[in-house]
Amino acid sequence: MQLFYNPDLTQTDTEIKFSKDESRHIVKVLRKSVGDSLHITNGKGWLFLAEVMIADIKNCCATIKSATFQAQKDYQLHLAVAPTKMNDRYEWFLEKATEIGIDSITPIFCDNSERRVIKIERFEKILQTAMKQSLNSYLPKLNEAQHFKDFITQDFKGQRFIAHCEDTDKTSLKRKLKSNEDVIILIGPEGDFSTSEIKLAIKHNFKPVMLGETRLRTETAAIVACHSVAFSNES
């Protein structure tokens, strides 16, 4: 199934007009013609079934035949991950986390961060593509980048964890996770969180955890954390 994305589409809409690029893709690449079916999501839980009404390479239009709402899962996963030195590694994390199942992502700048400039628009496109590829009707929320100290002082609900590499008292994440509860996990940069950041996070009720016996790259640690939460919530 080919899934299209339109954030402005609502359950009361009766038709949709596609952009020039999407129209070309639908008519020329997918070879859709009048009467053919299309699947569309608004990234907010709604899945629409549409029928091509005008198969124009520059202005394709479709009639909405049905709208189905897919309820969210019982928990929300929020990962706060420091940008990686190489952008493509962070983009890989965004793609895979979307496929596995994530709800919110916040890039955080830490004491040891080597990259402090990120491309939000490109990140958004990667999330959209991954959502469509995995046939997910929810688009993860990409929050504005924040400094670590500003981020952790917010009033978060649910379980709070910080995954770090220092040789201190830590527990395995999988042993701490509780099913059907919101979770927020902090993942540091290549140089790890600083000692002062770890202490500050603990002061704000973030529990220190480890993600395994080996040292992981930032993007790998983020995916392990994401999958651990998804696995622990499987019915």
Short mmCIF file of N, CA, C and O in Angstrom, two decimals, residues 145-227:
data_model
loop_
_atom_site.label_atom_id
_atom_site.label_comp_id
_atom_site.label_asym_id
_atom_site.label_seq_id
_atom_site.Cartn_x
_atom_site.Cartn_y
_atom_site.Cartn_z
N ALA A 145 15.03 22.29 19.26
CA ALA A 145 16.22 21.92 20.03
C ALA A 145 16.33 22.78 21.28
O ALA A 145 16.00 23.97 21.27
N GLN A 146 16.78 22.15 22.37
CA GLN A 146 16.92 22.87 23.64
C GLN A 146 18.24 22.52 24.30
O GLN A 146 18.83 21.47 24.04
N HIS A 147 18.68 23.40 25.17
CA HIS A 147 19.86 23.09 25.98
C HIS A 147 19.44 22.11 27.09
O HIS A 147 18.32 22.18 27.60
N PHE A 148 20.33 21.24 27.42
CA PHE A 148 20.05 20.18 28.40
C PHE A 148 19.43 20.73 29.69
O PHE A 148 18.40 20.23 30.16
N LYS A 149 20.03 21.76 30.25
CA LYS A 149 19.57 22.30 31.53
C LYS A 149 18.17 22.88 31.43
O LYS A 149 17.39 22.82 32.39
N ASP A 150 17.83 23.45 30.28
CA ASP A 150 16.48 23.99 30.09
C ASP A 150 15.47 22.86 29.93
O ASP A 150 14.32 22.98 30.39
N PHE A 151 15.90 21.81 29.30
CA PHE A 151 14.98 20.70 29.00
C PHE A 151 14.56 19.95 30.26
O PHE A 151 13.37 19.71 30.48
N ILE A 152 15.50 19.57 31.08
CA ILE A 152 15.17 18.67 32.20
C ILE A 152 14.40 19.36 33.33
O ILE A 152 13.85 18.69 34.20
N THR A 153 14.33 20.67 33.33
CA THR A 153 13.61 21.37 34.39
C THR A 153 12.10 21.44 34.12
O THR A 153 11.35 21.95 34.95
N GLN A 154 11.66 20.91 32.98
CA GLN A 154 10.24 20.95 32.65
C GLN A 154 9.46 19.91 33.47
O GLN A 154 10.04 18.97 34.02
N ASP A 155 8.16 20.11 33.52
CA ASP A 155 7.30 19.23 34.32
C ASP A 155 6.84 18.05 33.47
O ASP A 155 5.81 18.12 32.79
N PHE A 156 7.60 16.97 33.48
CA PHE A 156 7.28 15.79 32.68
C PHE A 156 6.42 14.81 33.49
O PHE A 156 6.53 14.72 34.70
N LYS A 157 5.59 14.08 32.77
CA LYS A 157 4.78 13.04 33.40
C LYS A 157 5.34 11.67 33.03
O LYS A 157 5.94 11.49 31.98
N GLY A 158 5.11 10.70 33.87
CA GLY A 158 5.54 9.34 33.57
C GLY A 158 6.95 9.03 34.04
O GLY A 158 7.55 9.74 34.85
N GLN A 159 7.52 7.98 33.47
CA GLN A 159 8.85 7.52 33.86
C GLN A 159 9.93 8.38 33.21
O GLN A 159 9.82 8.77 32.05
N ARG A 160 10.99 8.65 33.97
CA ARG A 160 12.10 9.47 33.47
C ARG A 160 13.41 8.71 33.63
O ARG A 160 13.72 8.21 34.72
N PHE A 161 14.18 8.64 32.55
CA PHE A 161 15.45 7.93 32.60
C PHE A 161 16.55 8.72 31.90
O PHE A 161 16.28 9.46 30.95
N ILE A 162 17.78 8.54 32.35
CA ILE A 162 18.95 9.07 31.67
C ILE A 162 19.92 7.93 31.46
O ILE A 162 20.32 7.25 32.42
N ALA A 163 20.26 7.66 30.21
CA ALA A 163 21.20 6.59 29.87
C ALA A 163 22.58 7.21 29.69
O ALA A 163 22.77 8.09 28.85
N HIS A 164 23.52 6.77 30.50
CA HIS A 164 24.87 7.32 30.41
C HIS A 164 25.92 6.22 30.57
O HIS A 164 25.57 5.07 30.90
N CYS A 165 27.17 6.57 30.36
CA CYS A 165 28.24 5.55 30.35
C CYS A 165 29.14 5.58 31.58
O CYS A 165 30.06 4.77 31.69
N GLU A 166 28.92 6.50 32.49
CA GLU A 166 29.78 6.57 33.66
C GLU A 166 29.61 5.33 34.55
O GLU A 166 28.53 4.75 34.62
N ASP A 167 30.69 4.97 35.20
CA ASP A 167 30.69 3.77 36.05
C ASP A 167 30.12 4.13 37.41
O ASP A 167 30.84 4.28 38.41
N THR A 168 28.80 4.27 37.46
CA THR A 168 28.11 4.60 38.71
C THR A 168 26.97 3.61 38.92
O THR A 168 26.79 2.69 38.13
N ASP A 169 26.21 3.83 39.94
CA ASP A 169 25.09 2.94 40.26
C ASP A 169 23.98 3.10 39.23
O ASP A 169 23.29 4.14 39.21
N LYS A 170 23.80 2.10 38.37
CA LYS A 170 22.78 2.14 37.33
C LYS A 170 22.06 0.81 37.28
O LYS A 170 22.58 -0.22 37.69
N THR A 171 20.84 0.85 36.73
CA THR A 171 20.04 -0.36 36.55
C THR A 171 19.71 -0.52 35.08
O THR A 171 19.60 0.47 34.35
N SER A 172 19.54 -1.74 34.63
CA SER A 172 19.17 -1.98 33.24
C SER A 172 17.82 -1.35 32.94
O SER A 172 16.87 -1.45 33.73
N LEU A 173 17.72 -0.67 31.81
CA LEU A 173 16.47 -0.01 31.44
C LEU A 173 15.31 -1.00 31.39
O LEU A 173 14.21 -0.71 31.87
N LYS A 174 15.54 -2.19 30.84
CA LYS A 174 14.46 -3.16 30.68
C LYS A 174 13.89 -3.61 32.03
O LYS A 174 12.75 -4.04 32.12
N ARG A 175 14.70 -3.53 33.09
CA ARG A 175 14.22 -3.91 34.41
C ARG A 175 13.40 -2.80 35.07
O ARG A 175 12.60 -3.05 35.99
N LYS A 176 13.62 -1.58 34.63
CA LYS A 176 12.93 -0.43 35.22
C LYS A 176 11.62 -0.08 34.51
O LYS A 176 10.73 0.53 35.10
N LEU A 177 11.52 -0.43 33.25
CA LEU A 177 10.36 -0.02 32.46
C LEU A 177 9.06 -0.64 32.97
O LEU A 177 8.99 -1.81 33.29
N LYS A 178 8.03 0.19 33.00
CA LYS A 178 6.69 -0.26 33.34
C LYS A 178 5.81 -0.09 32.10
O LYS A 178 5.87 0.94 31.43
N SER A 179 5.02 -1.11 31.81
CA SER A 179 4.19 -1.05 30.61
C SER A 179 3.04 -0.07 30.78
O SER A 179 2.59 0.21 31.89
N ASN A 180 2.59 0.45 29.65
CA ASN A 180 1.43 1.36 29.59
C ASN A 180 1.62 2.64 30.40
O ASN A 180 0.66 3.19 30.95
N GLU A 181 2.84 3.11 30.51
CA GLU A 181 3.13 4.38 31.16
C GLU A 181 3.99 5.23 30.23
O GLU A 181 4.85 4.72 29.52
N ASP A 182 3.77 6.54 30.25
CA ASP A 182 4.58 7.44 29.44
C ASP A 182 6.04 7.33 29.86
O ASP A 182 6.35 7.13 31.04
N VAL A 183 6.93 7.49 28.88
CA VAL A 183 8.37 7.35 29.15
C VAL A 183 9.14 8.46 28.46
O VAL A 183 8.86 8.80 27.30
N ILE A 184 10.11 9.03 29.17
CA ILE A 184 11.04 9.96 28.55
C ILE A 184 12.45 9.49 28.89
O ILE A 184 12.76 9.17 30.03
N ILE A 185 13.30 9.43 27.85
CA ILE A 185 14.66 8.92 28.01
C ILE A 185 15.64 9.92 27.42
O ILE A 185 15.46 10.40 26.30
N LEU A 186 16.69 10.22 28.18
CA LEU A 186 17.75 11.13 27.72
C LEU A 186 18.91 10.32 27.17
O LEU A 186 19.40 9.39 27.81
N ILE A 187 19.34 10.68 25.95
CA ILE A 187 20.49 10.03 25.31
C ILE A 187 21.51 11.12 24.98
O ILE A 187 21.20 12.09 24.28
N GLY A 188 22.75 10.94 25.47
CA GLY A 188 23.76 11.98 25.33
C GLY A 188 24.55 11.94 24.02
O GLY A 188 24.33 11.09 23.17
N PRO A 189 25.48 12.87 23.87
CA PRO A 189 26.32 12.96 22.66
C PRO A 189 27.42 11.91 22.66
O PRO A 189 27.52 11.10 23.60
N GLU A 190 28.27 11.95 21.63
CA GLU A 190 29.35 10.97 21.53
C GLU A 190 30.26 10.98 22.75
O GLU A 190 30.76 9.94 23.18
N GLY A 191 30.46 12.15 23.36
CA GLY A 191 31.31 12.25 24.54
C GLY A 191 30.58 12.00 25.83
O GLY A 191 31.13 12.21 26.92
N ASP A 192 29.33 11.55 25.75
CA ASP A 192 28.47 11.24 26.89
C ASP A 192 28.06 12.52 27.63
O ASP A 192 28.54 13.61 27.35
N PHE A 193 27.13 12.37 28.55
CA PHE A 193 26.75 13.48 29.41
C PHE A 193 27.92 13.80 30.35
O PHE A 193 28.69 12.92 30.72
N SER A 194 28.03 15.05 30.74
CA SER A 194 29.04 15.41 31.73
C SER A 194 28.56 14.96 33.11
O SER A 194 27.38 14.70 33.32
N THR A 195 29.50 14.86 34.04
CA THR A 195 29.15 14.44 35.39
C THR A 195 28.12 15.38 36.01
O THR A 195 27.18 14.95 36.69
N SER A 196 28.28 16.67 35.78
CA SER A 196 27.35 17.64 36.35
C SER A 196 25.96 17.49 35.74
O SER A 196 24.95 17.67 36.44
N GLU A 197 25.87 17.14 34.46
CA GLU A 197 24.58 16.93 33.82
C GLU A 197 23.87 15.71 34.40
O GLU A 197 22.66 15.72 34.62
N ILE A 198 24.64 14.65 34.63
CA ILE A 198 24.06 13.44 35.21
C ILE A 198 23.51 13.73 36.60
O ILE A 198 22.38 13.32 36.94
N LYS A 199 24.28 14.45 37.41
CA LYS A 199 23.83 14.78 38.76
C LYS A 199 22.58 15.66 38.72
O LYS A 199 21.66 15.49 39.52
N LEU A 200 22.55 16.60 37.78
CA LEU A 200 21.41 17.50 37.66
C LEU A 200 20.16 16.74 37.23
O LEU A 200 19.06 17.00 37.73
N ALA A 201 20.34 15.79 36.31
CA ALA A 201 19.20 14.98 35.85
C ALA A 201 18.63 14.15 36.99
O ALA A 201 17.41 14.05 37.16
N ILE A 202 19.51 13.55 37.77
CA ILE A 202 19.07 12.74 38.92
C ILE A 202 18.33 13.61 39.92
O ILE A 202 17.32 13.20 40.50
N LYS A 203 18.81 14.84 40.09
CA LYS A 203 18.15 15.79 40.99
C LYS A 203 16.72 16.07 40.54
O LYS A 203 15.84 16.34 41.36
N HIS A 204 16.50 16.00 39.22
CA HIS A 204 15.17 16.25 38.66
C HIS A 204 14.43 14.95 38.38
O HIS A 204 13.60 14.87 37.48
N ASN A 205 14.77 13.93 39.14
CA ASN A 205 14.03 12.66 39.16
C ASN A 205 14.20 11.80 37.90
O ASN A 205 13.34 10.97 37.60
N PHE A 206 15.32 11.96 37.20
CA PHE A 206 15.64 11.05 36.10
C PHE A 206 16.48 9.92 36.67
O PHE A 206 17.52 10.16 37.29
N LYS A 207 16.04 8.69 36.46
CA LYS A 207 16.76 7.54 36.99
C LYS A 207 17.86 7.11 36.03
O LYS A 207 17.62 6.95 34.83
N PRO A 208 19.09 6.90 36.52
CA PRO A 208 20.19 6.47 35.65
C PRO A 208 20.03 5.01 35.23
O PRO A 208 19.75 4.15 36.07
N VAL A 209 20.19 4.74 33.95
CA VAL A 209 20.04 3.38 33.43
C VAL A 209 21.15 3.06 32.43
O VAL A 209 21.81 3.95 31.90
N MET A 210 21.32 1.76 32.19
CA MET A 210 22.24 1.32 31.15
C MET A 210 21.44 0.55 30.10
O MET A 210 20.38 0.00 30.39
N LEU A 211 21.96 0.55 28.88
CA LEU A 211 21.25 -0.06 27.75
C LEU A 211 21.90 -1.36 27.30
O LEU A 211 21.53 -1.91 26.26
N GLY A 212 22.86 -1.84 28.05
CA GLY A 212 23.55 -3.08 27.69
C GLY A 212 24.94 -3.10 28.28
O GLY A 212 25.33 -2.20 29.03
N GLU A 213 25.70 -4.10 27.92
CA GLU A 213 27.03 -4.27 28.49
C GLU A 213 28.11 -3.57 27.66
O GLU A 213 29.25 -3.45 28.11
N THR A 214 27.79 -3.14 26.46
CA THR A 214 28.79 -2.51 25.60
C THR A 214 28.51 -1.01 25.45
O THR A 214 27.40 -0.54 25.69
N ARG A 215 29.52 -0.29 25.03
CA ARG A 215 29.39 1.16 24.80
C ARG A 215 28.76 1.38 23.44
O ARG A 215 29.23 0.85 22.42
N LEU A 216 27.69 2.16 23.39
CA LEU A 216 26.93 2.36 22.16
C LEU A 216 27.09 3.77 21.63
O LEU A 216 27.24 4.73 22.39
N ARG A 217 27.02 3.90 20.31
CA ARG A 217 26.97 5.22 19.70
C ARG A 217 25.65 5.89 20.10
O ARG A 217 24.69 5.21 20.46
N THR A 218 25.61 7.19 19.96
CA THR A 218 24.40 7.94 20.32
C THR A 218 23.17 7.41 19.60
O THR A 218 22.14 7.11 20.22
N GLU A 219 23.27 7.27 18.27
CA GLU A 219 22.10 6.85 17.49
C GLU A 219 21.72 5.40 17.79
O GLU A 219 20.53 5.04 17.79
N THR A 220 22.72 4.55 18.08
CA THR A 220 22.43 3.16 18.42
C THR A 220 21.74 3.08 19.78
O THR A 220 20.77 2.33 19.96
N ALA A 221 22.24 3.85 20.73
CA ALA A 221 21.63 3.88 22.06
C ALA A 221 20.18 4.33 21.99
O ALA A 221 19.30 3.78 22.67
N ALA A 222 19.91 5.31 21.16
CA ALA A 222 18.55 5.83 21.01
C ALA A 222 17.62 4.76 20.44
O ALA A 222 16.48 4.60 20.90
N ILE A 223 18.10 3.99 19.48
CA ILE A 223 17.28 2.94 18.88
C ILE A 223 17.07 1.80 19.87
O ILE A 223 15.97 1.24 19.97
N VAL A 224 18.10 1.44 20.63
CA VAL A 224 17.96 0.39 21.64
C VAL A 224 16.92 0.81 22.67
O VAL A 224 16.06 0.01 23.07
N ALA A 225 16.97 2.06 23.09
CA ALA A 225 16.01 2.56 24.07
C ALA A 225 14.59 2.53 23.49
O ALA A 225 13.65 2.10 24.16
N CYS A 226 14.46 2.96 22.25
CA CYS A 226 13.16 2.98 21.58
C CYS A 226 12.58 1.57 21.47
O CYS A 226 11.41 1.34 21.79
N HIS A 227 13.40 0.63 21.04
CA HIS A 227 12.93 -0.74 20.88
C HIS A 227 12.62 -1.38 22.23
O HIS A 227 11.66 -2.17 22.36
#
